[in-house]
């Protein structure tokens, strides 16, 4: 066993030196485990874990806010990895049942995503592969620096209603890194729920980036229709069809594949704006 300090918990957490039966309750953590070569040590995942595709073969132990304890007991994990935020309450609950739990923090910047790769590598005893992956991701990120300099971009995702991003979001931070302007860049919150239409109209973006929800088949026309319902039909991006549709759980996913999604978004925006 090894004792590792957790900033999120403010205490040392005792974990196996090299855990062999890992349960991950967060999609970003699960993807990272596989990329570090530890997929064969993963014995259970959450309902939302879908990267990489082979994770579909793993037992589903729970969601963000609930756990199937009868299944968890059968899996007999020697380490459970969770994220912070909404899962904080689960940490104490799992610890009280005798499980070894380590939280990987929610990132507020693109650098936080990379840092989480290192943290995960330290916790599971795969620091070498973690550093190599982190350096690779950092290189991809640097290649995108200022790639959309000066572009006015409005991002939206449907989470039961329209949601955009503020300054304390890894998505918003990535927009700043690529040089794009976004309407809520000065809002010191992660997300903007039901963003104010007047603020969006005043910003008048060059391009709108819409991330699909699960099972959705969004098109430029369907995105325009949802914006028109909120009185945003006069935006230049709407009138000129400057709309980019992203796949489900692409930018919203804060695992390593986020950087590929960001690269894809940049390419699509450049294509739409003829840059």
mmCIF file of N, CA, C and O in Angstrom, residues 32 35-36 114-122 126-139:
data_model
loop_
_atom_site.group_PDB
_atom_site.id
_atom_site.type_symbol
_atom_site.label_atom_id
_atom_site.label_comp_id
_atom_site.label_asym_id
_atom_site.label_seq_id
_atom_site.Cartn_x
_atom_site.Cartn_y
_atom_site.Cartn_z
ATOM 1 N N UNK A 32 -8.746 7.595 -19.765
ATOM 2 C CA UNK A 32 -7.341 7.748 -19.386
ATOM 3 C C UNK A 32 -6.738 6.414 -18.987
ATOM 4 O O UNK A 32 -5.615 6.079 -19.386
ATOM 5 N N UNK A 35 -5.889 4.444 -22.061
ATOM 6 C CA UNK A 35 -4.762 5.018 -22.791
ATOM 7 C C UNK A 35 -3.443 4.803 -22.062
ATOM 8 O O UNK A 35 -2.374 4.854 -22.681
ATOM 9 N N UNK A 36 -3.510 4.562 -20.769
ATOM 10 C CA UNK A 36 -2.301 4.262 -19.990
ATOM 11 C C UNK A 36 -1.981 2.766 -19.990
ATOM 12 O O UNK A 36 -1.050 2.329 -19.316
ATOM 13 N N UNK A 114 -4.651 17.748 -18.723
ATOM 14 C CA UNK A 114 -3.332 17.115 -18.826
ATOM 15 C C UNK A 114 -2.826 16.710 -17.442
ATOM 16 O O UNK A 114 -2.279 15.616 -17.261
ATOM 17 N N UNK A 115 -3.016 17.583 -16.468
ATOM 18 C CA UNK A 115 -2.585 17.292 -15.104
ATOM 19 C C UNK A 115 -3.277 16.046 -14.566
ATOM 20 O O UNK A 115 -2.665 15.231 -13.862
ATOM 21 N N UNK A 116 -4.544 15.859 -14.918
ATOM 22 C CA UNK A 116 -5.284 14.695 -14.449
ATOM 23 C C UNK A 116 -4.728 13.385 -15.010
ATOM 24 O O UNK A 116 -4.850 12.330 -14.379
ATOM 25 N N UNK A 117 -4.136 13.449 -16.187
ATOM 26 C CA UNK A 117 -3.474 12.266 -16.747
ATOM 27 C C UNK A 117 -2.317 11.859 -15.841
ATOM 28 O O UNK A 117 -2.137 10.683 -15.514
ATOM 29 N N UNK A 118 -1.531 12.850 -15.414
ATOM 30 C CA UNK A 118 -0.401 12.584 -14.523
ATOM 31 C C UNK A 118 -0.892 12.043 -13.178
ATOM 32 O O UNK A 118 -0.351 11.068 -12.646
ATOM 33 N N UNK A 119 -1.921 12.686 -12.628
ATOM 34 C CA UNK A 119 -2.459 12.252 -11.333
ATOM 35 C C UNK A 119 -2.933 10.804 -11.406
ATOM 36 O O UNK A 119 -2.627 9.985 -10.530
ATOM 37 N N UNK A 120 -3.672 10.486 -12.472
ATOM 38 C CA UNK A 120 -4.171 9.116 -12.638
ATOM 39 C C UNK A 120 -3.013 8.129 -12.740
ATOM 40 O O UNK A 120 -3.042 7.049 -12.135
ATOM 41 N N UNK A 121 -1.969 8.507 -13.490
ATOM 42 C CA UNK A 121 -0.799 7.652 -13.625
ATOM 43 C C UNK A 121 -0.104 7.401 -12.300
ATOM 44 O O UNK A 121 0.336 6.277 -12.010
ATOM 45 N N UNK A 122 -0.021 8.436 -11.477
ATOM 46 C CA UNK A 122 0.588 8.289 -10.149
ATOM 47 C C UNK A 122 -0.228 7.328 -9.289
ATOM 48 O O UNK A 122 0.319 6.431 -8.635
ATOM 49 N N UNK A 126 1.398 3.992 -12.965
ATOM 50 C CA UNK A 126 1.781 4.031 -14.381
ATOM 51 C C UNK A 126 2.268 5.441 -14.747
ATOM 52 O O UNK A 126 1.820 6.039 -15.720
ATOM 53 N N UNK A 127 3.212 5.955 -13.968
ATOM 54 C CA UNK A 127 3.657 7.333 -14.172
ATOM 55 C C UNK A 127 4.379 7.520 -15.506
ATOM 56 O O UNK A 127 4.208 8.544 -16.172
ATOM 57 N N UNK A 128 5.191 6.540 -15.920
ATOM 58 C CA UNK A 128 5.903 6.660 -17.189
ATOM 59 C C UNK A 128 4.961 6.840 -18.367
ATOM 60 O O UNK A 128 5.066 7.834 -19.111
ATOM 61 N N UNK A 129 4.021 5.913 -18.574
ATOM 62 C CA UNK A 129 3.043 6.078 -19.655
ATOM 63 C C UNK A 129 2.218 7.359 -19.518
ATOM 64 O O UNK A 129 1.865 7.988 -20.513
ATOM 65 N N UNK A 130 1.914 7.754 -18.282
ATOM 66 C CA UNK A 130 1.130 8.968 -18.053
ATOM 67 C C UNK A 130 1.898 10.202 -18.519
ATOM 68 O O UNK A 130 1.327 11.096 -19.146
ATOM 69 N N UNK A 131 3.171 10.260 -18.214
ATOM 70 C CA UNK A 131 3.972 11.402 -18.650
ATOM 71 C C UNK A 131 4.080 11.444 -20.168
ATOM 72 O O UNK A 131 3.982 12.511 -20.775
ATOM 73 N N UNK A 132 4.267 10.298 -20.795
ATOM 74 C CA UNK A 132 4.359 10.271 -22.256
ATOM 75 C C UNK A 132 3.060 10.741 -22.893
ATOM 76 O O UNK A 132 3.068 11.518 -23.856
ATOM 77 N N UNK A 133 1.920 10.293 -22.344
ATOM 78 C CA UNK A 133 0.621 10.732 -22.864
ATOM 79 C C UNK A 133 0.425 12.220 -22.632
ATOM 80 O O UNK A 133 -0.036 12.946 -23.526
ATOM 81 N N UNK A 134 0.801 12.695 -21.449
ATOM 82 C CA UNK A 134 0.648 14.119 -21.129
ATOM 83 C C UNK A 134 1.476 14.987 -22.073
ATOM 84 O O UNK A 134 1.011 16.027 -22.552
ATOM 85 N N UNK A 135 2.713 14.567 -22.367
ATOM 86 C CA UNK A 135 3.558 15.341 -23.279
ATOM 87 C C UNK A 135 2.973 15.359 -24.690
ATOM 88 O O UNK A 135 3.026 16.372 -25.396
ATOM 89 N N UNK A 136 2.398 14.228 -25.094
ATOM 90 C CA UNK A 136 1.760 14.145 -26.420
ATOM 91 C C UNK A 136 0.572 15.105 -26.510
ATOM 92 O O UNK A 136 0.401 15.821 -27.506
ATOM 93 N N UNK A 137 -0.242 15.114 -25.459
ATOM 94 C CA UNK A 137 -1.413 16.008 -25.434
ATOM 95 C C UNK A 137 -0.987 17.468 -25.401
ATOM 96 O O UNK A 137 -1.607 18.319 -26.048
ATOM 97 N N UNK A 138 0.068 17.766 -24.649
ATOM 98 C CA UNK A 138 0.571 19.141 -24.580
ATOM 99 C C UNK A 138 1.046 19.607 -25.956
ATOM 100 O O UNK A 138 0.824 20.755 -26.345
ATOM 101 N N UNK A 139 1.695 18.693 -26.690
ATOM 102 C CA UNK A 139 2.148 19.038 -28.033
ATOM 103 C C UNK A 139 0.993 19.335 -28.965
ATOM 104 O O UNK A 139 1.037 20.295 -29.752
#
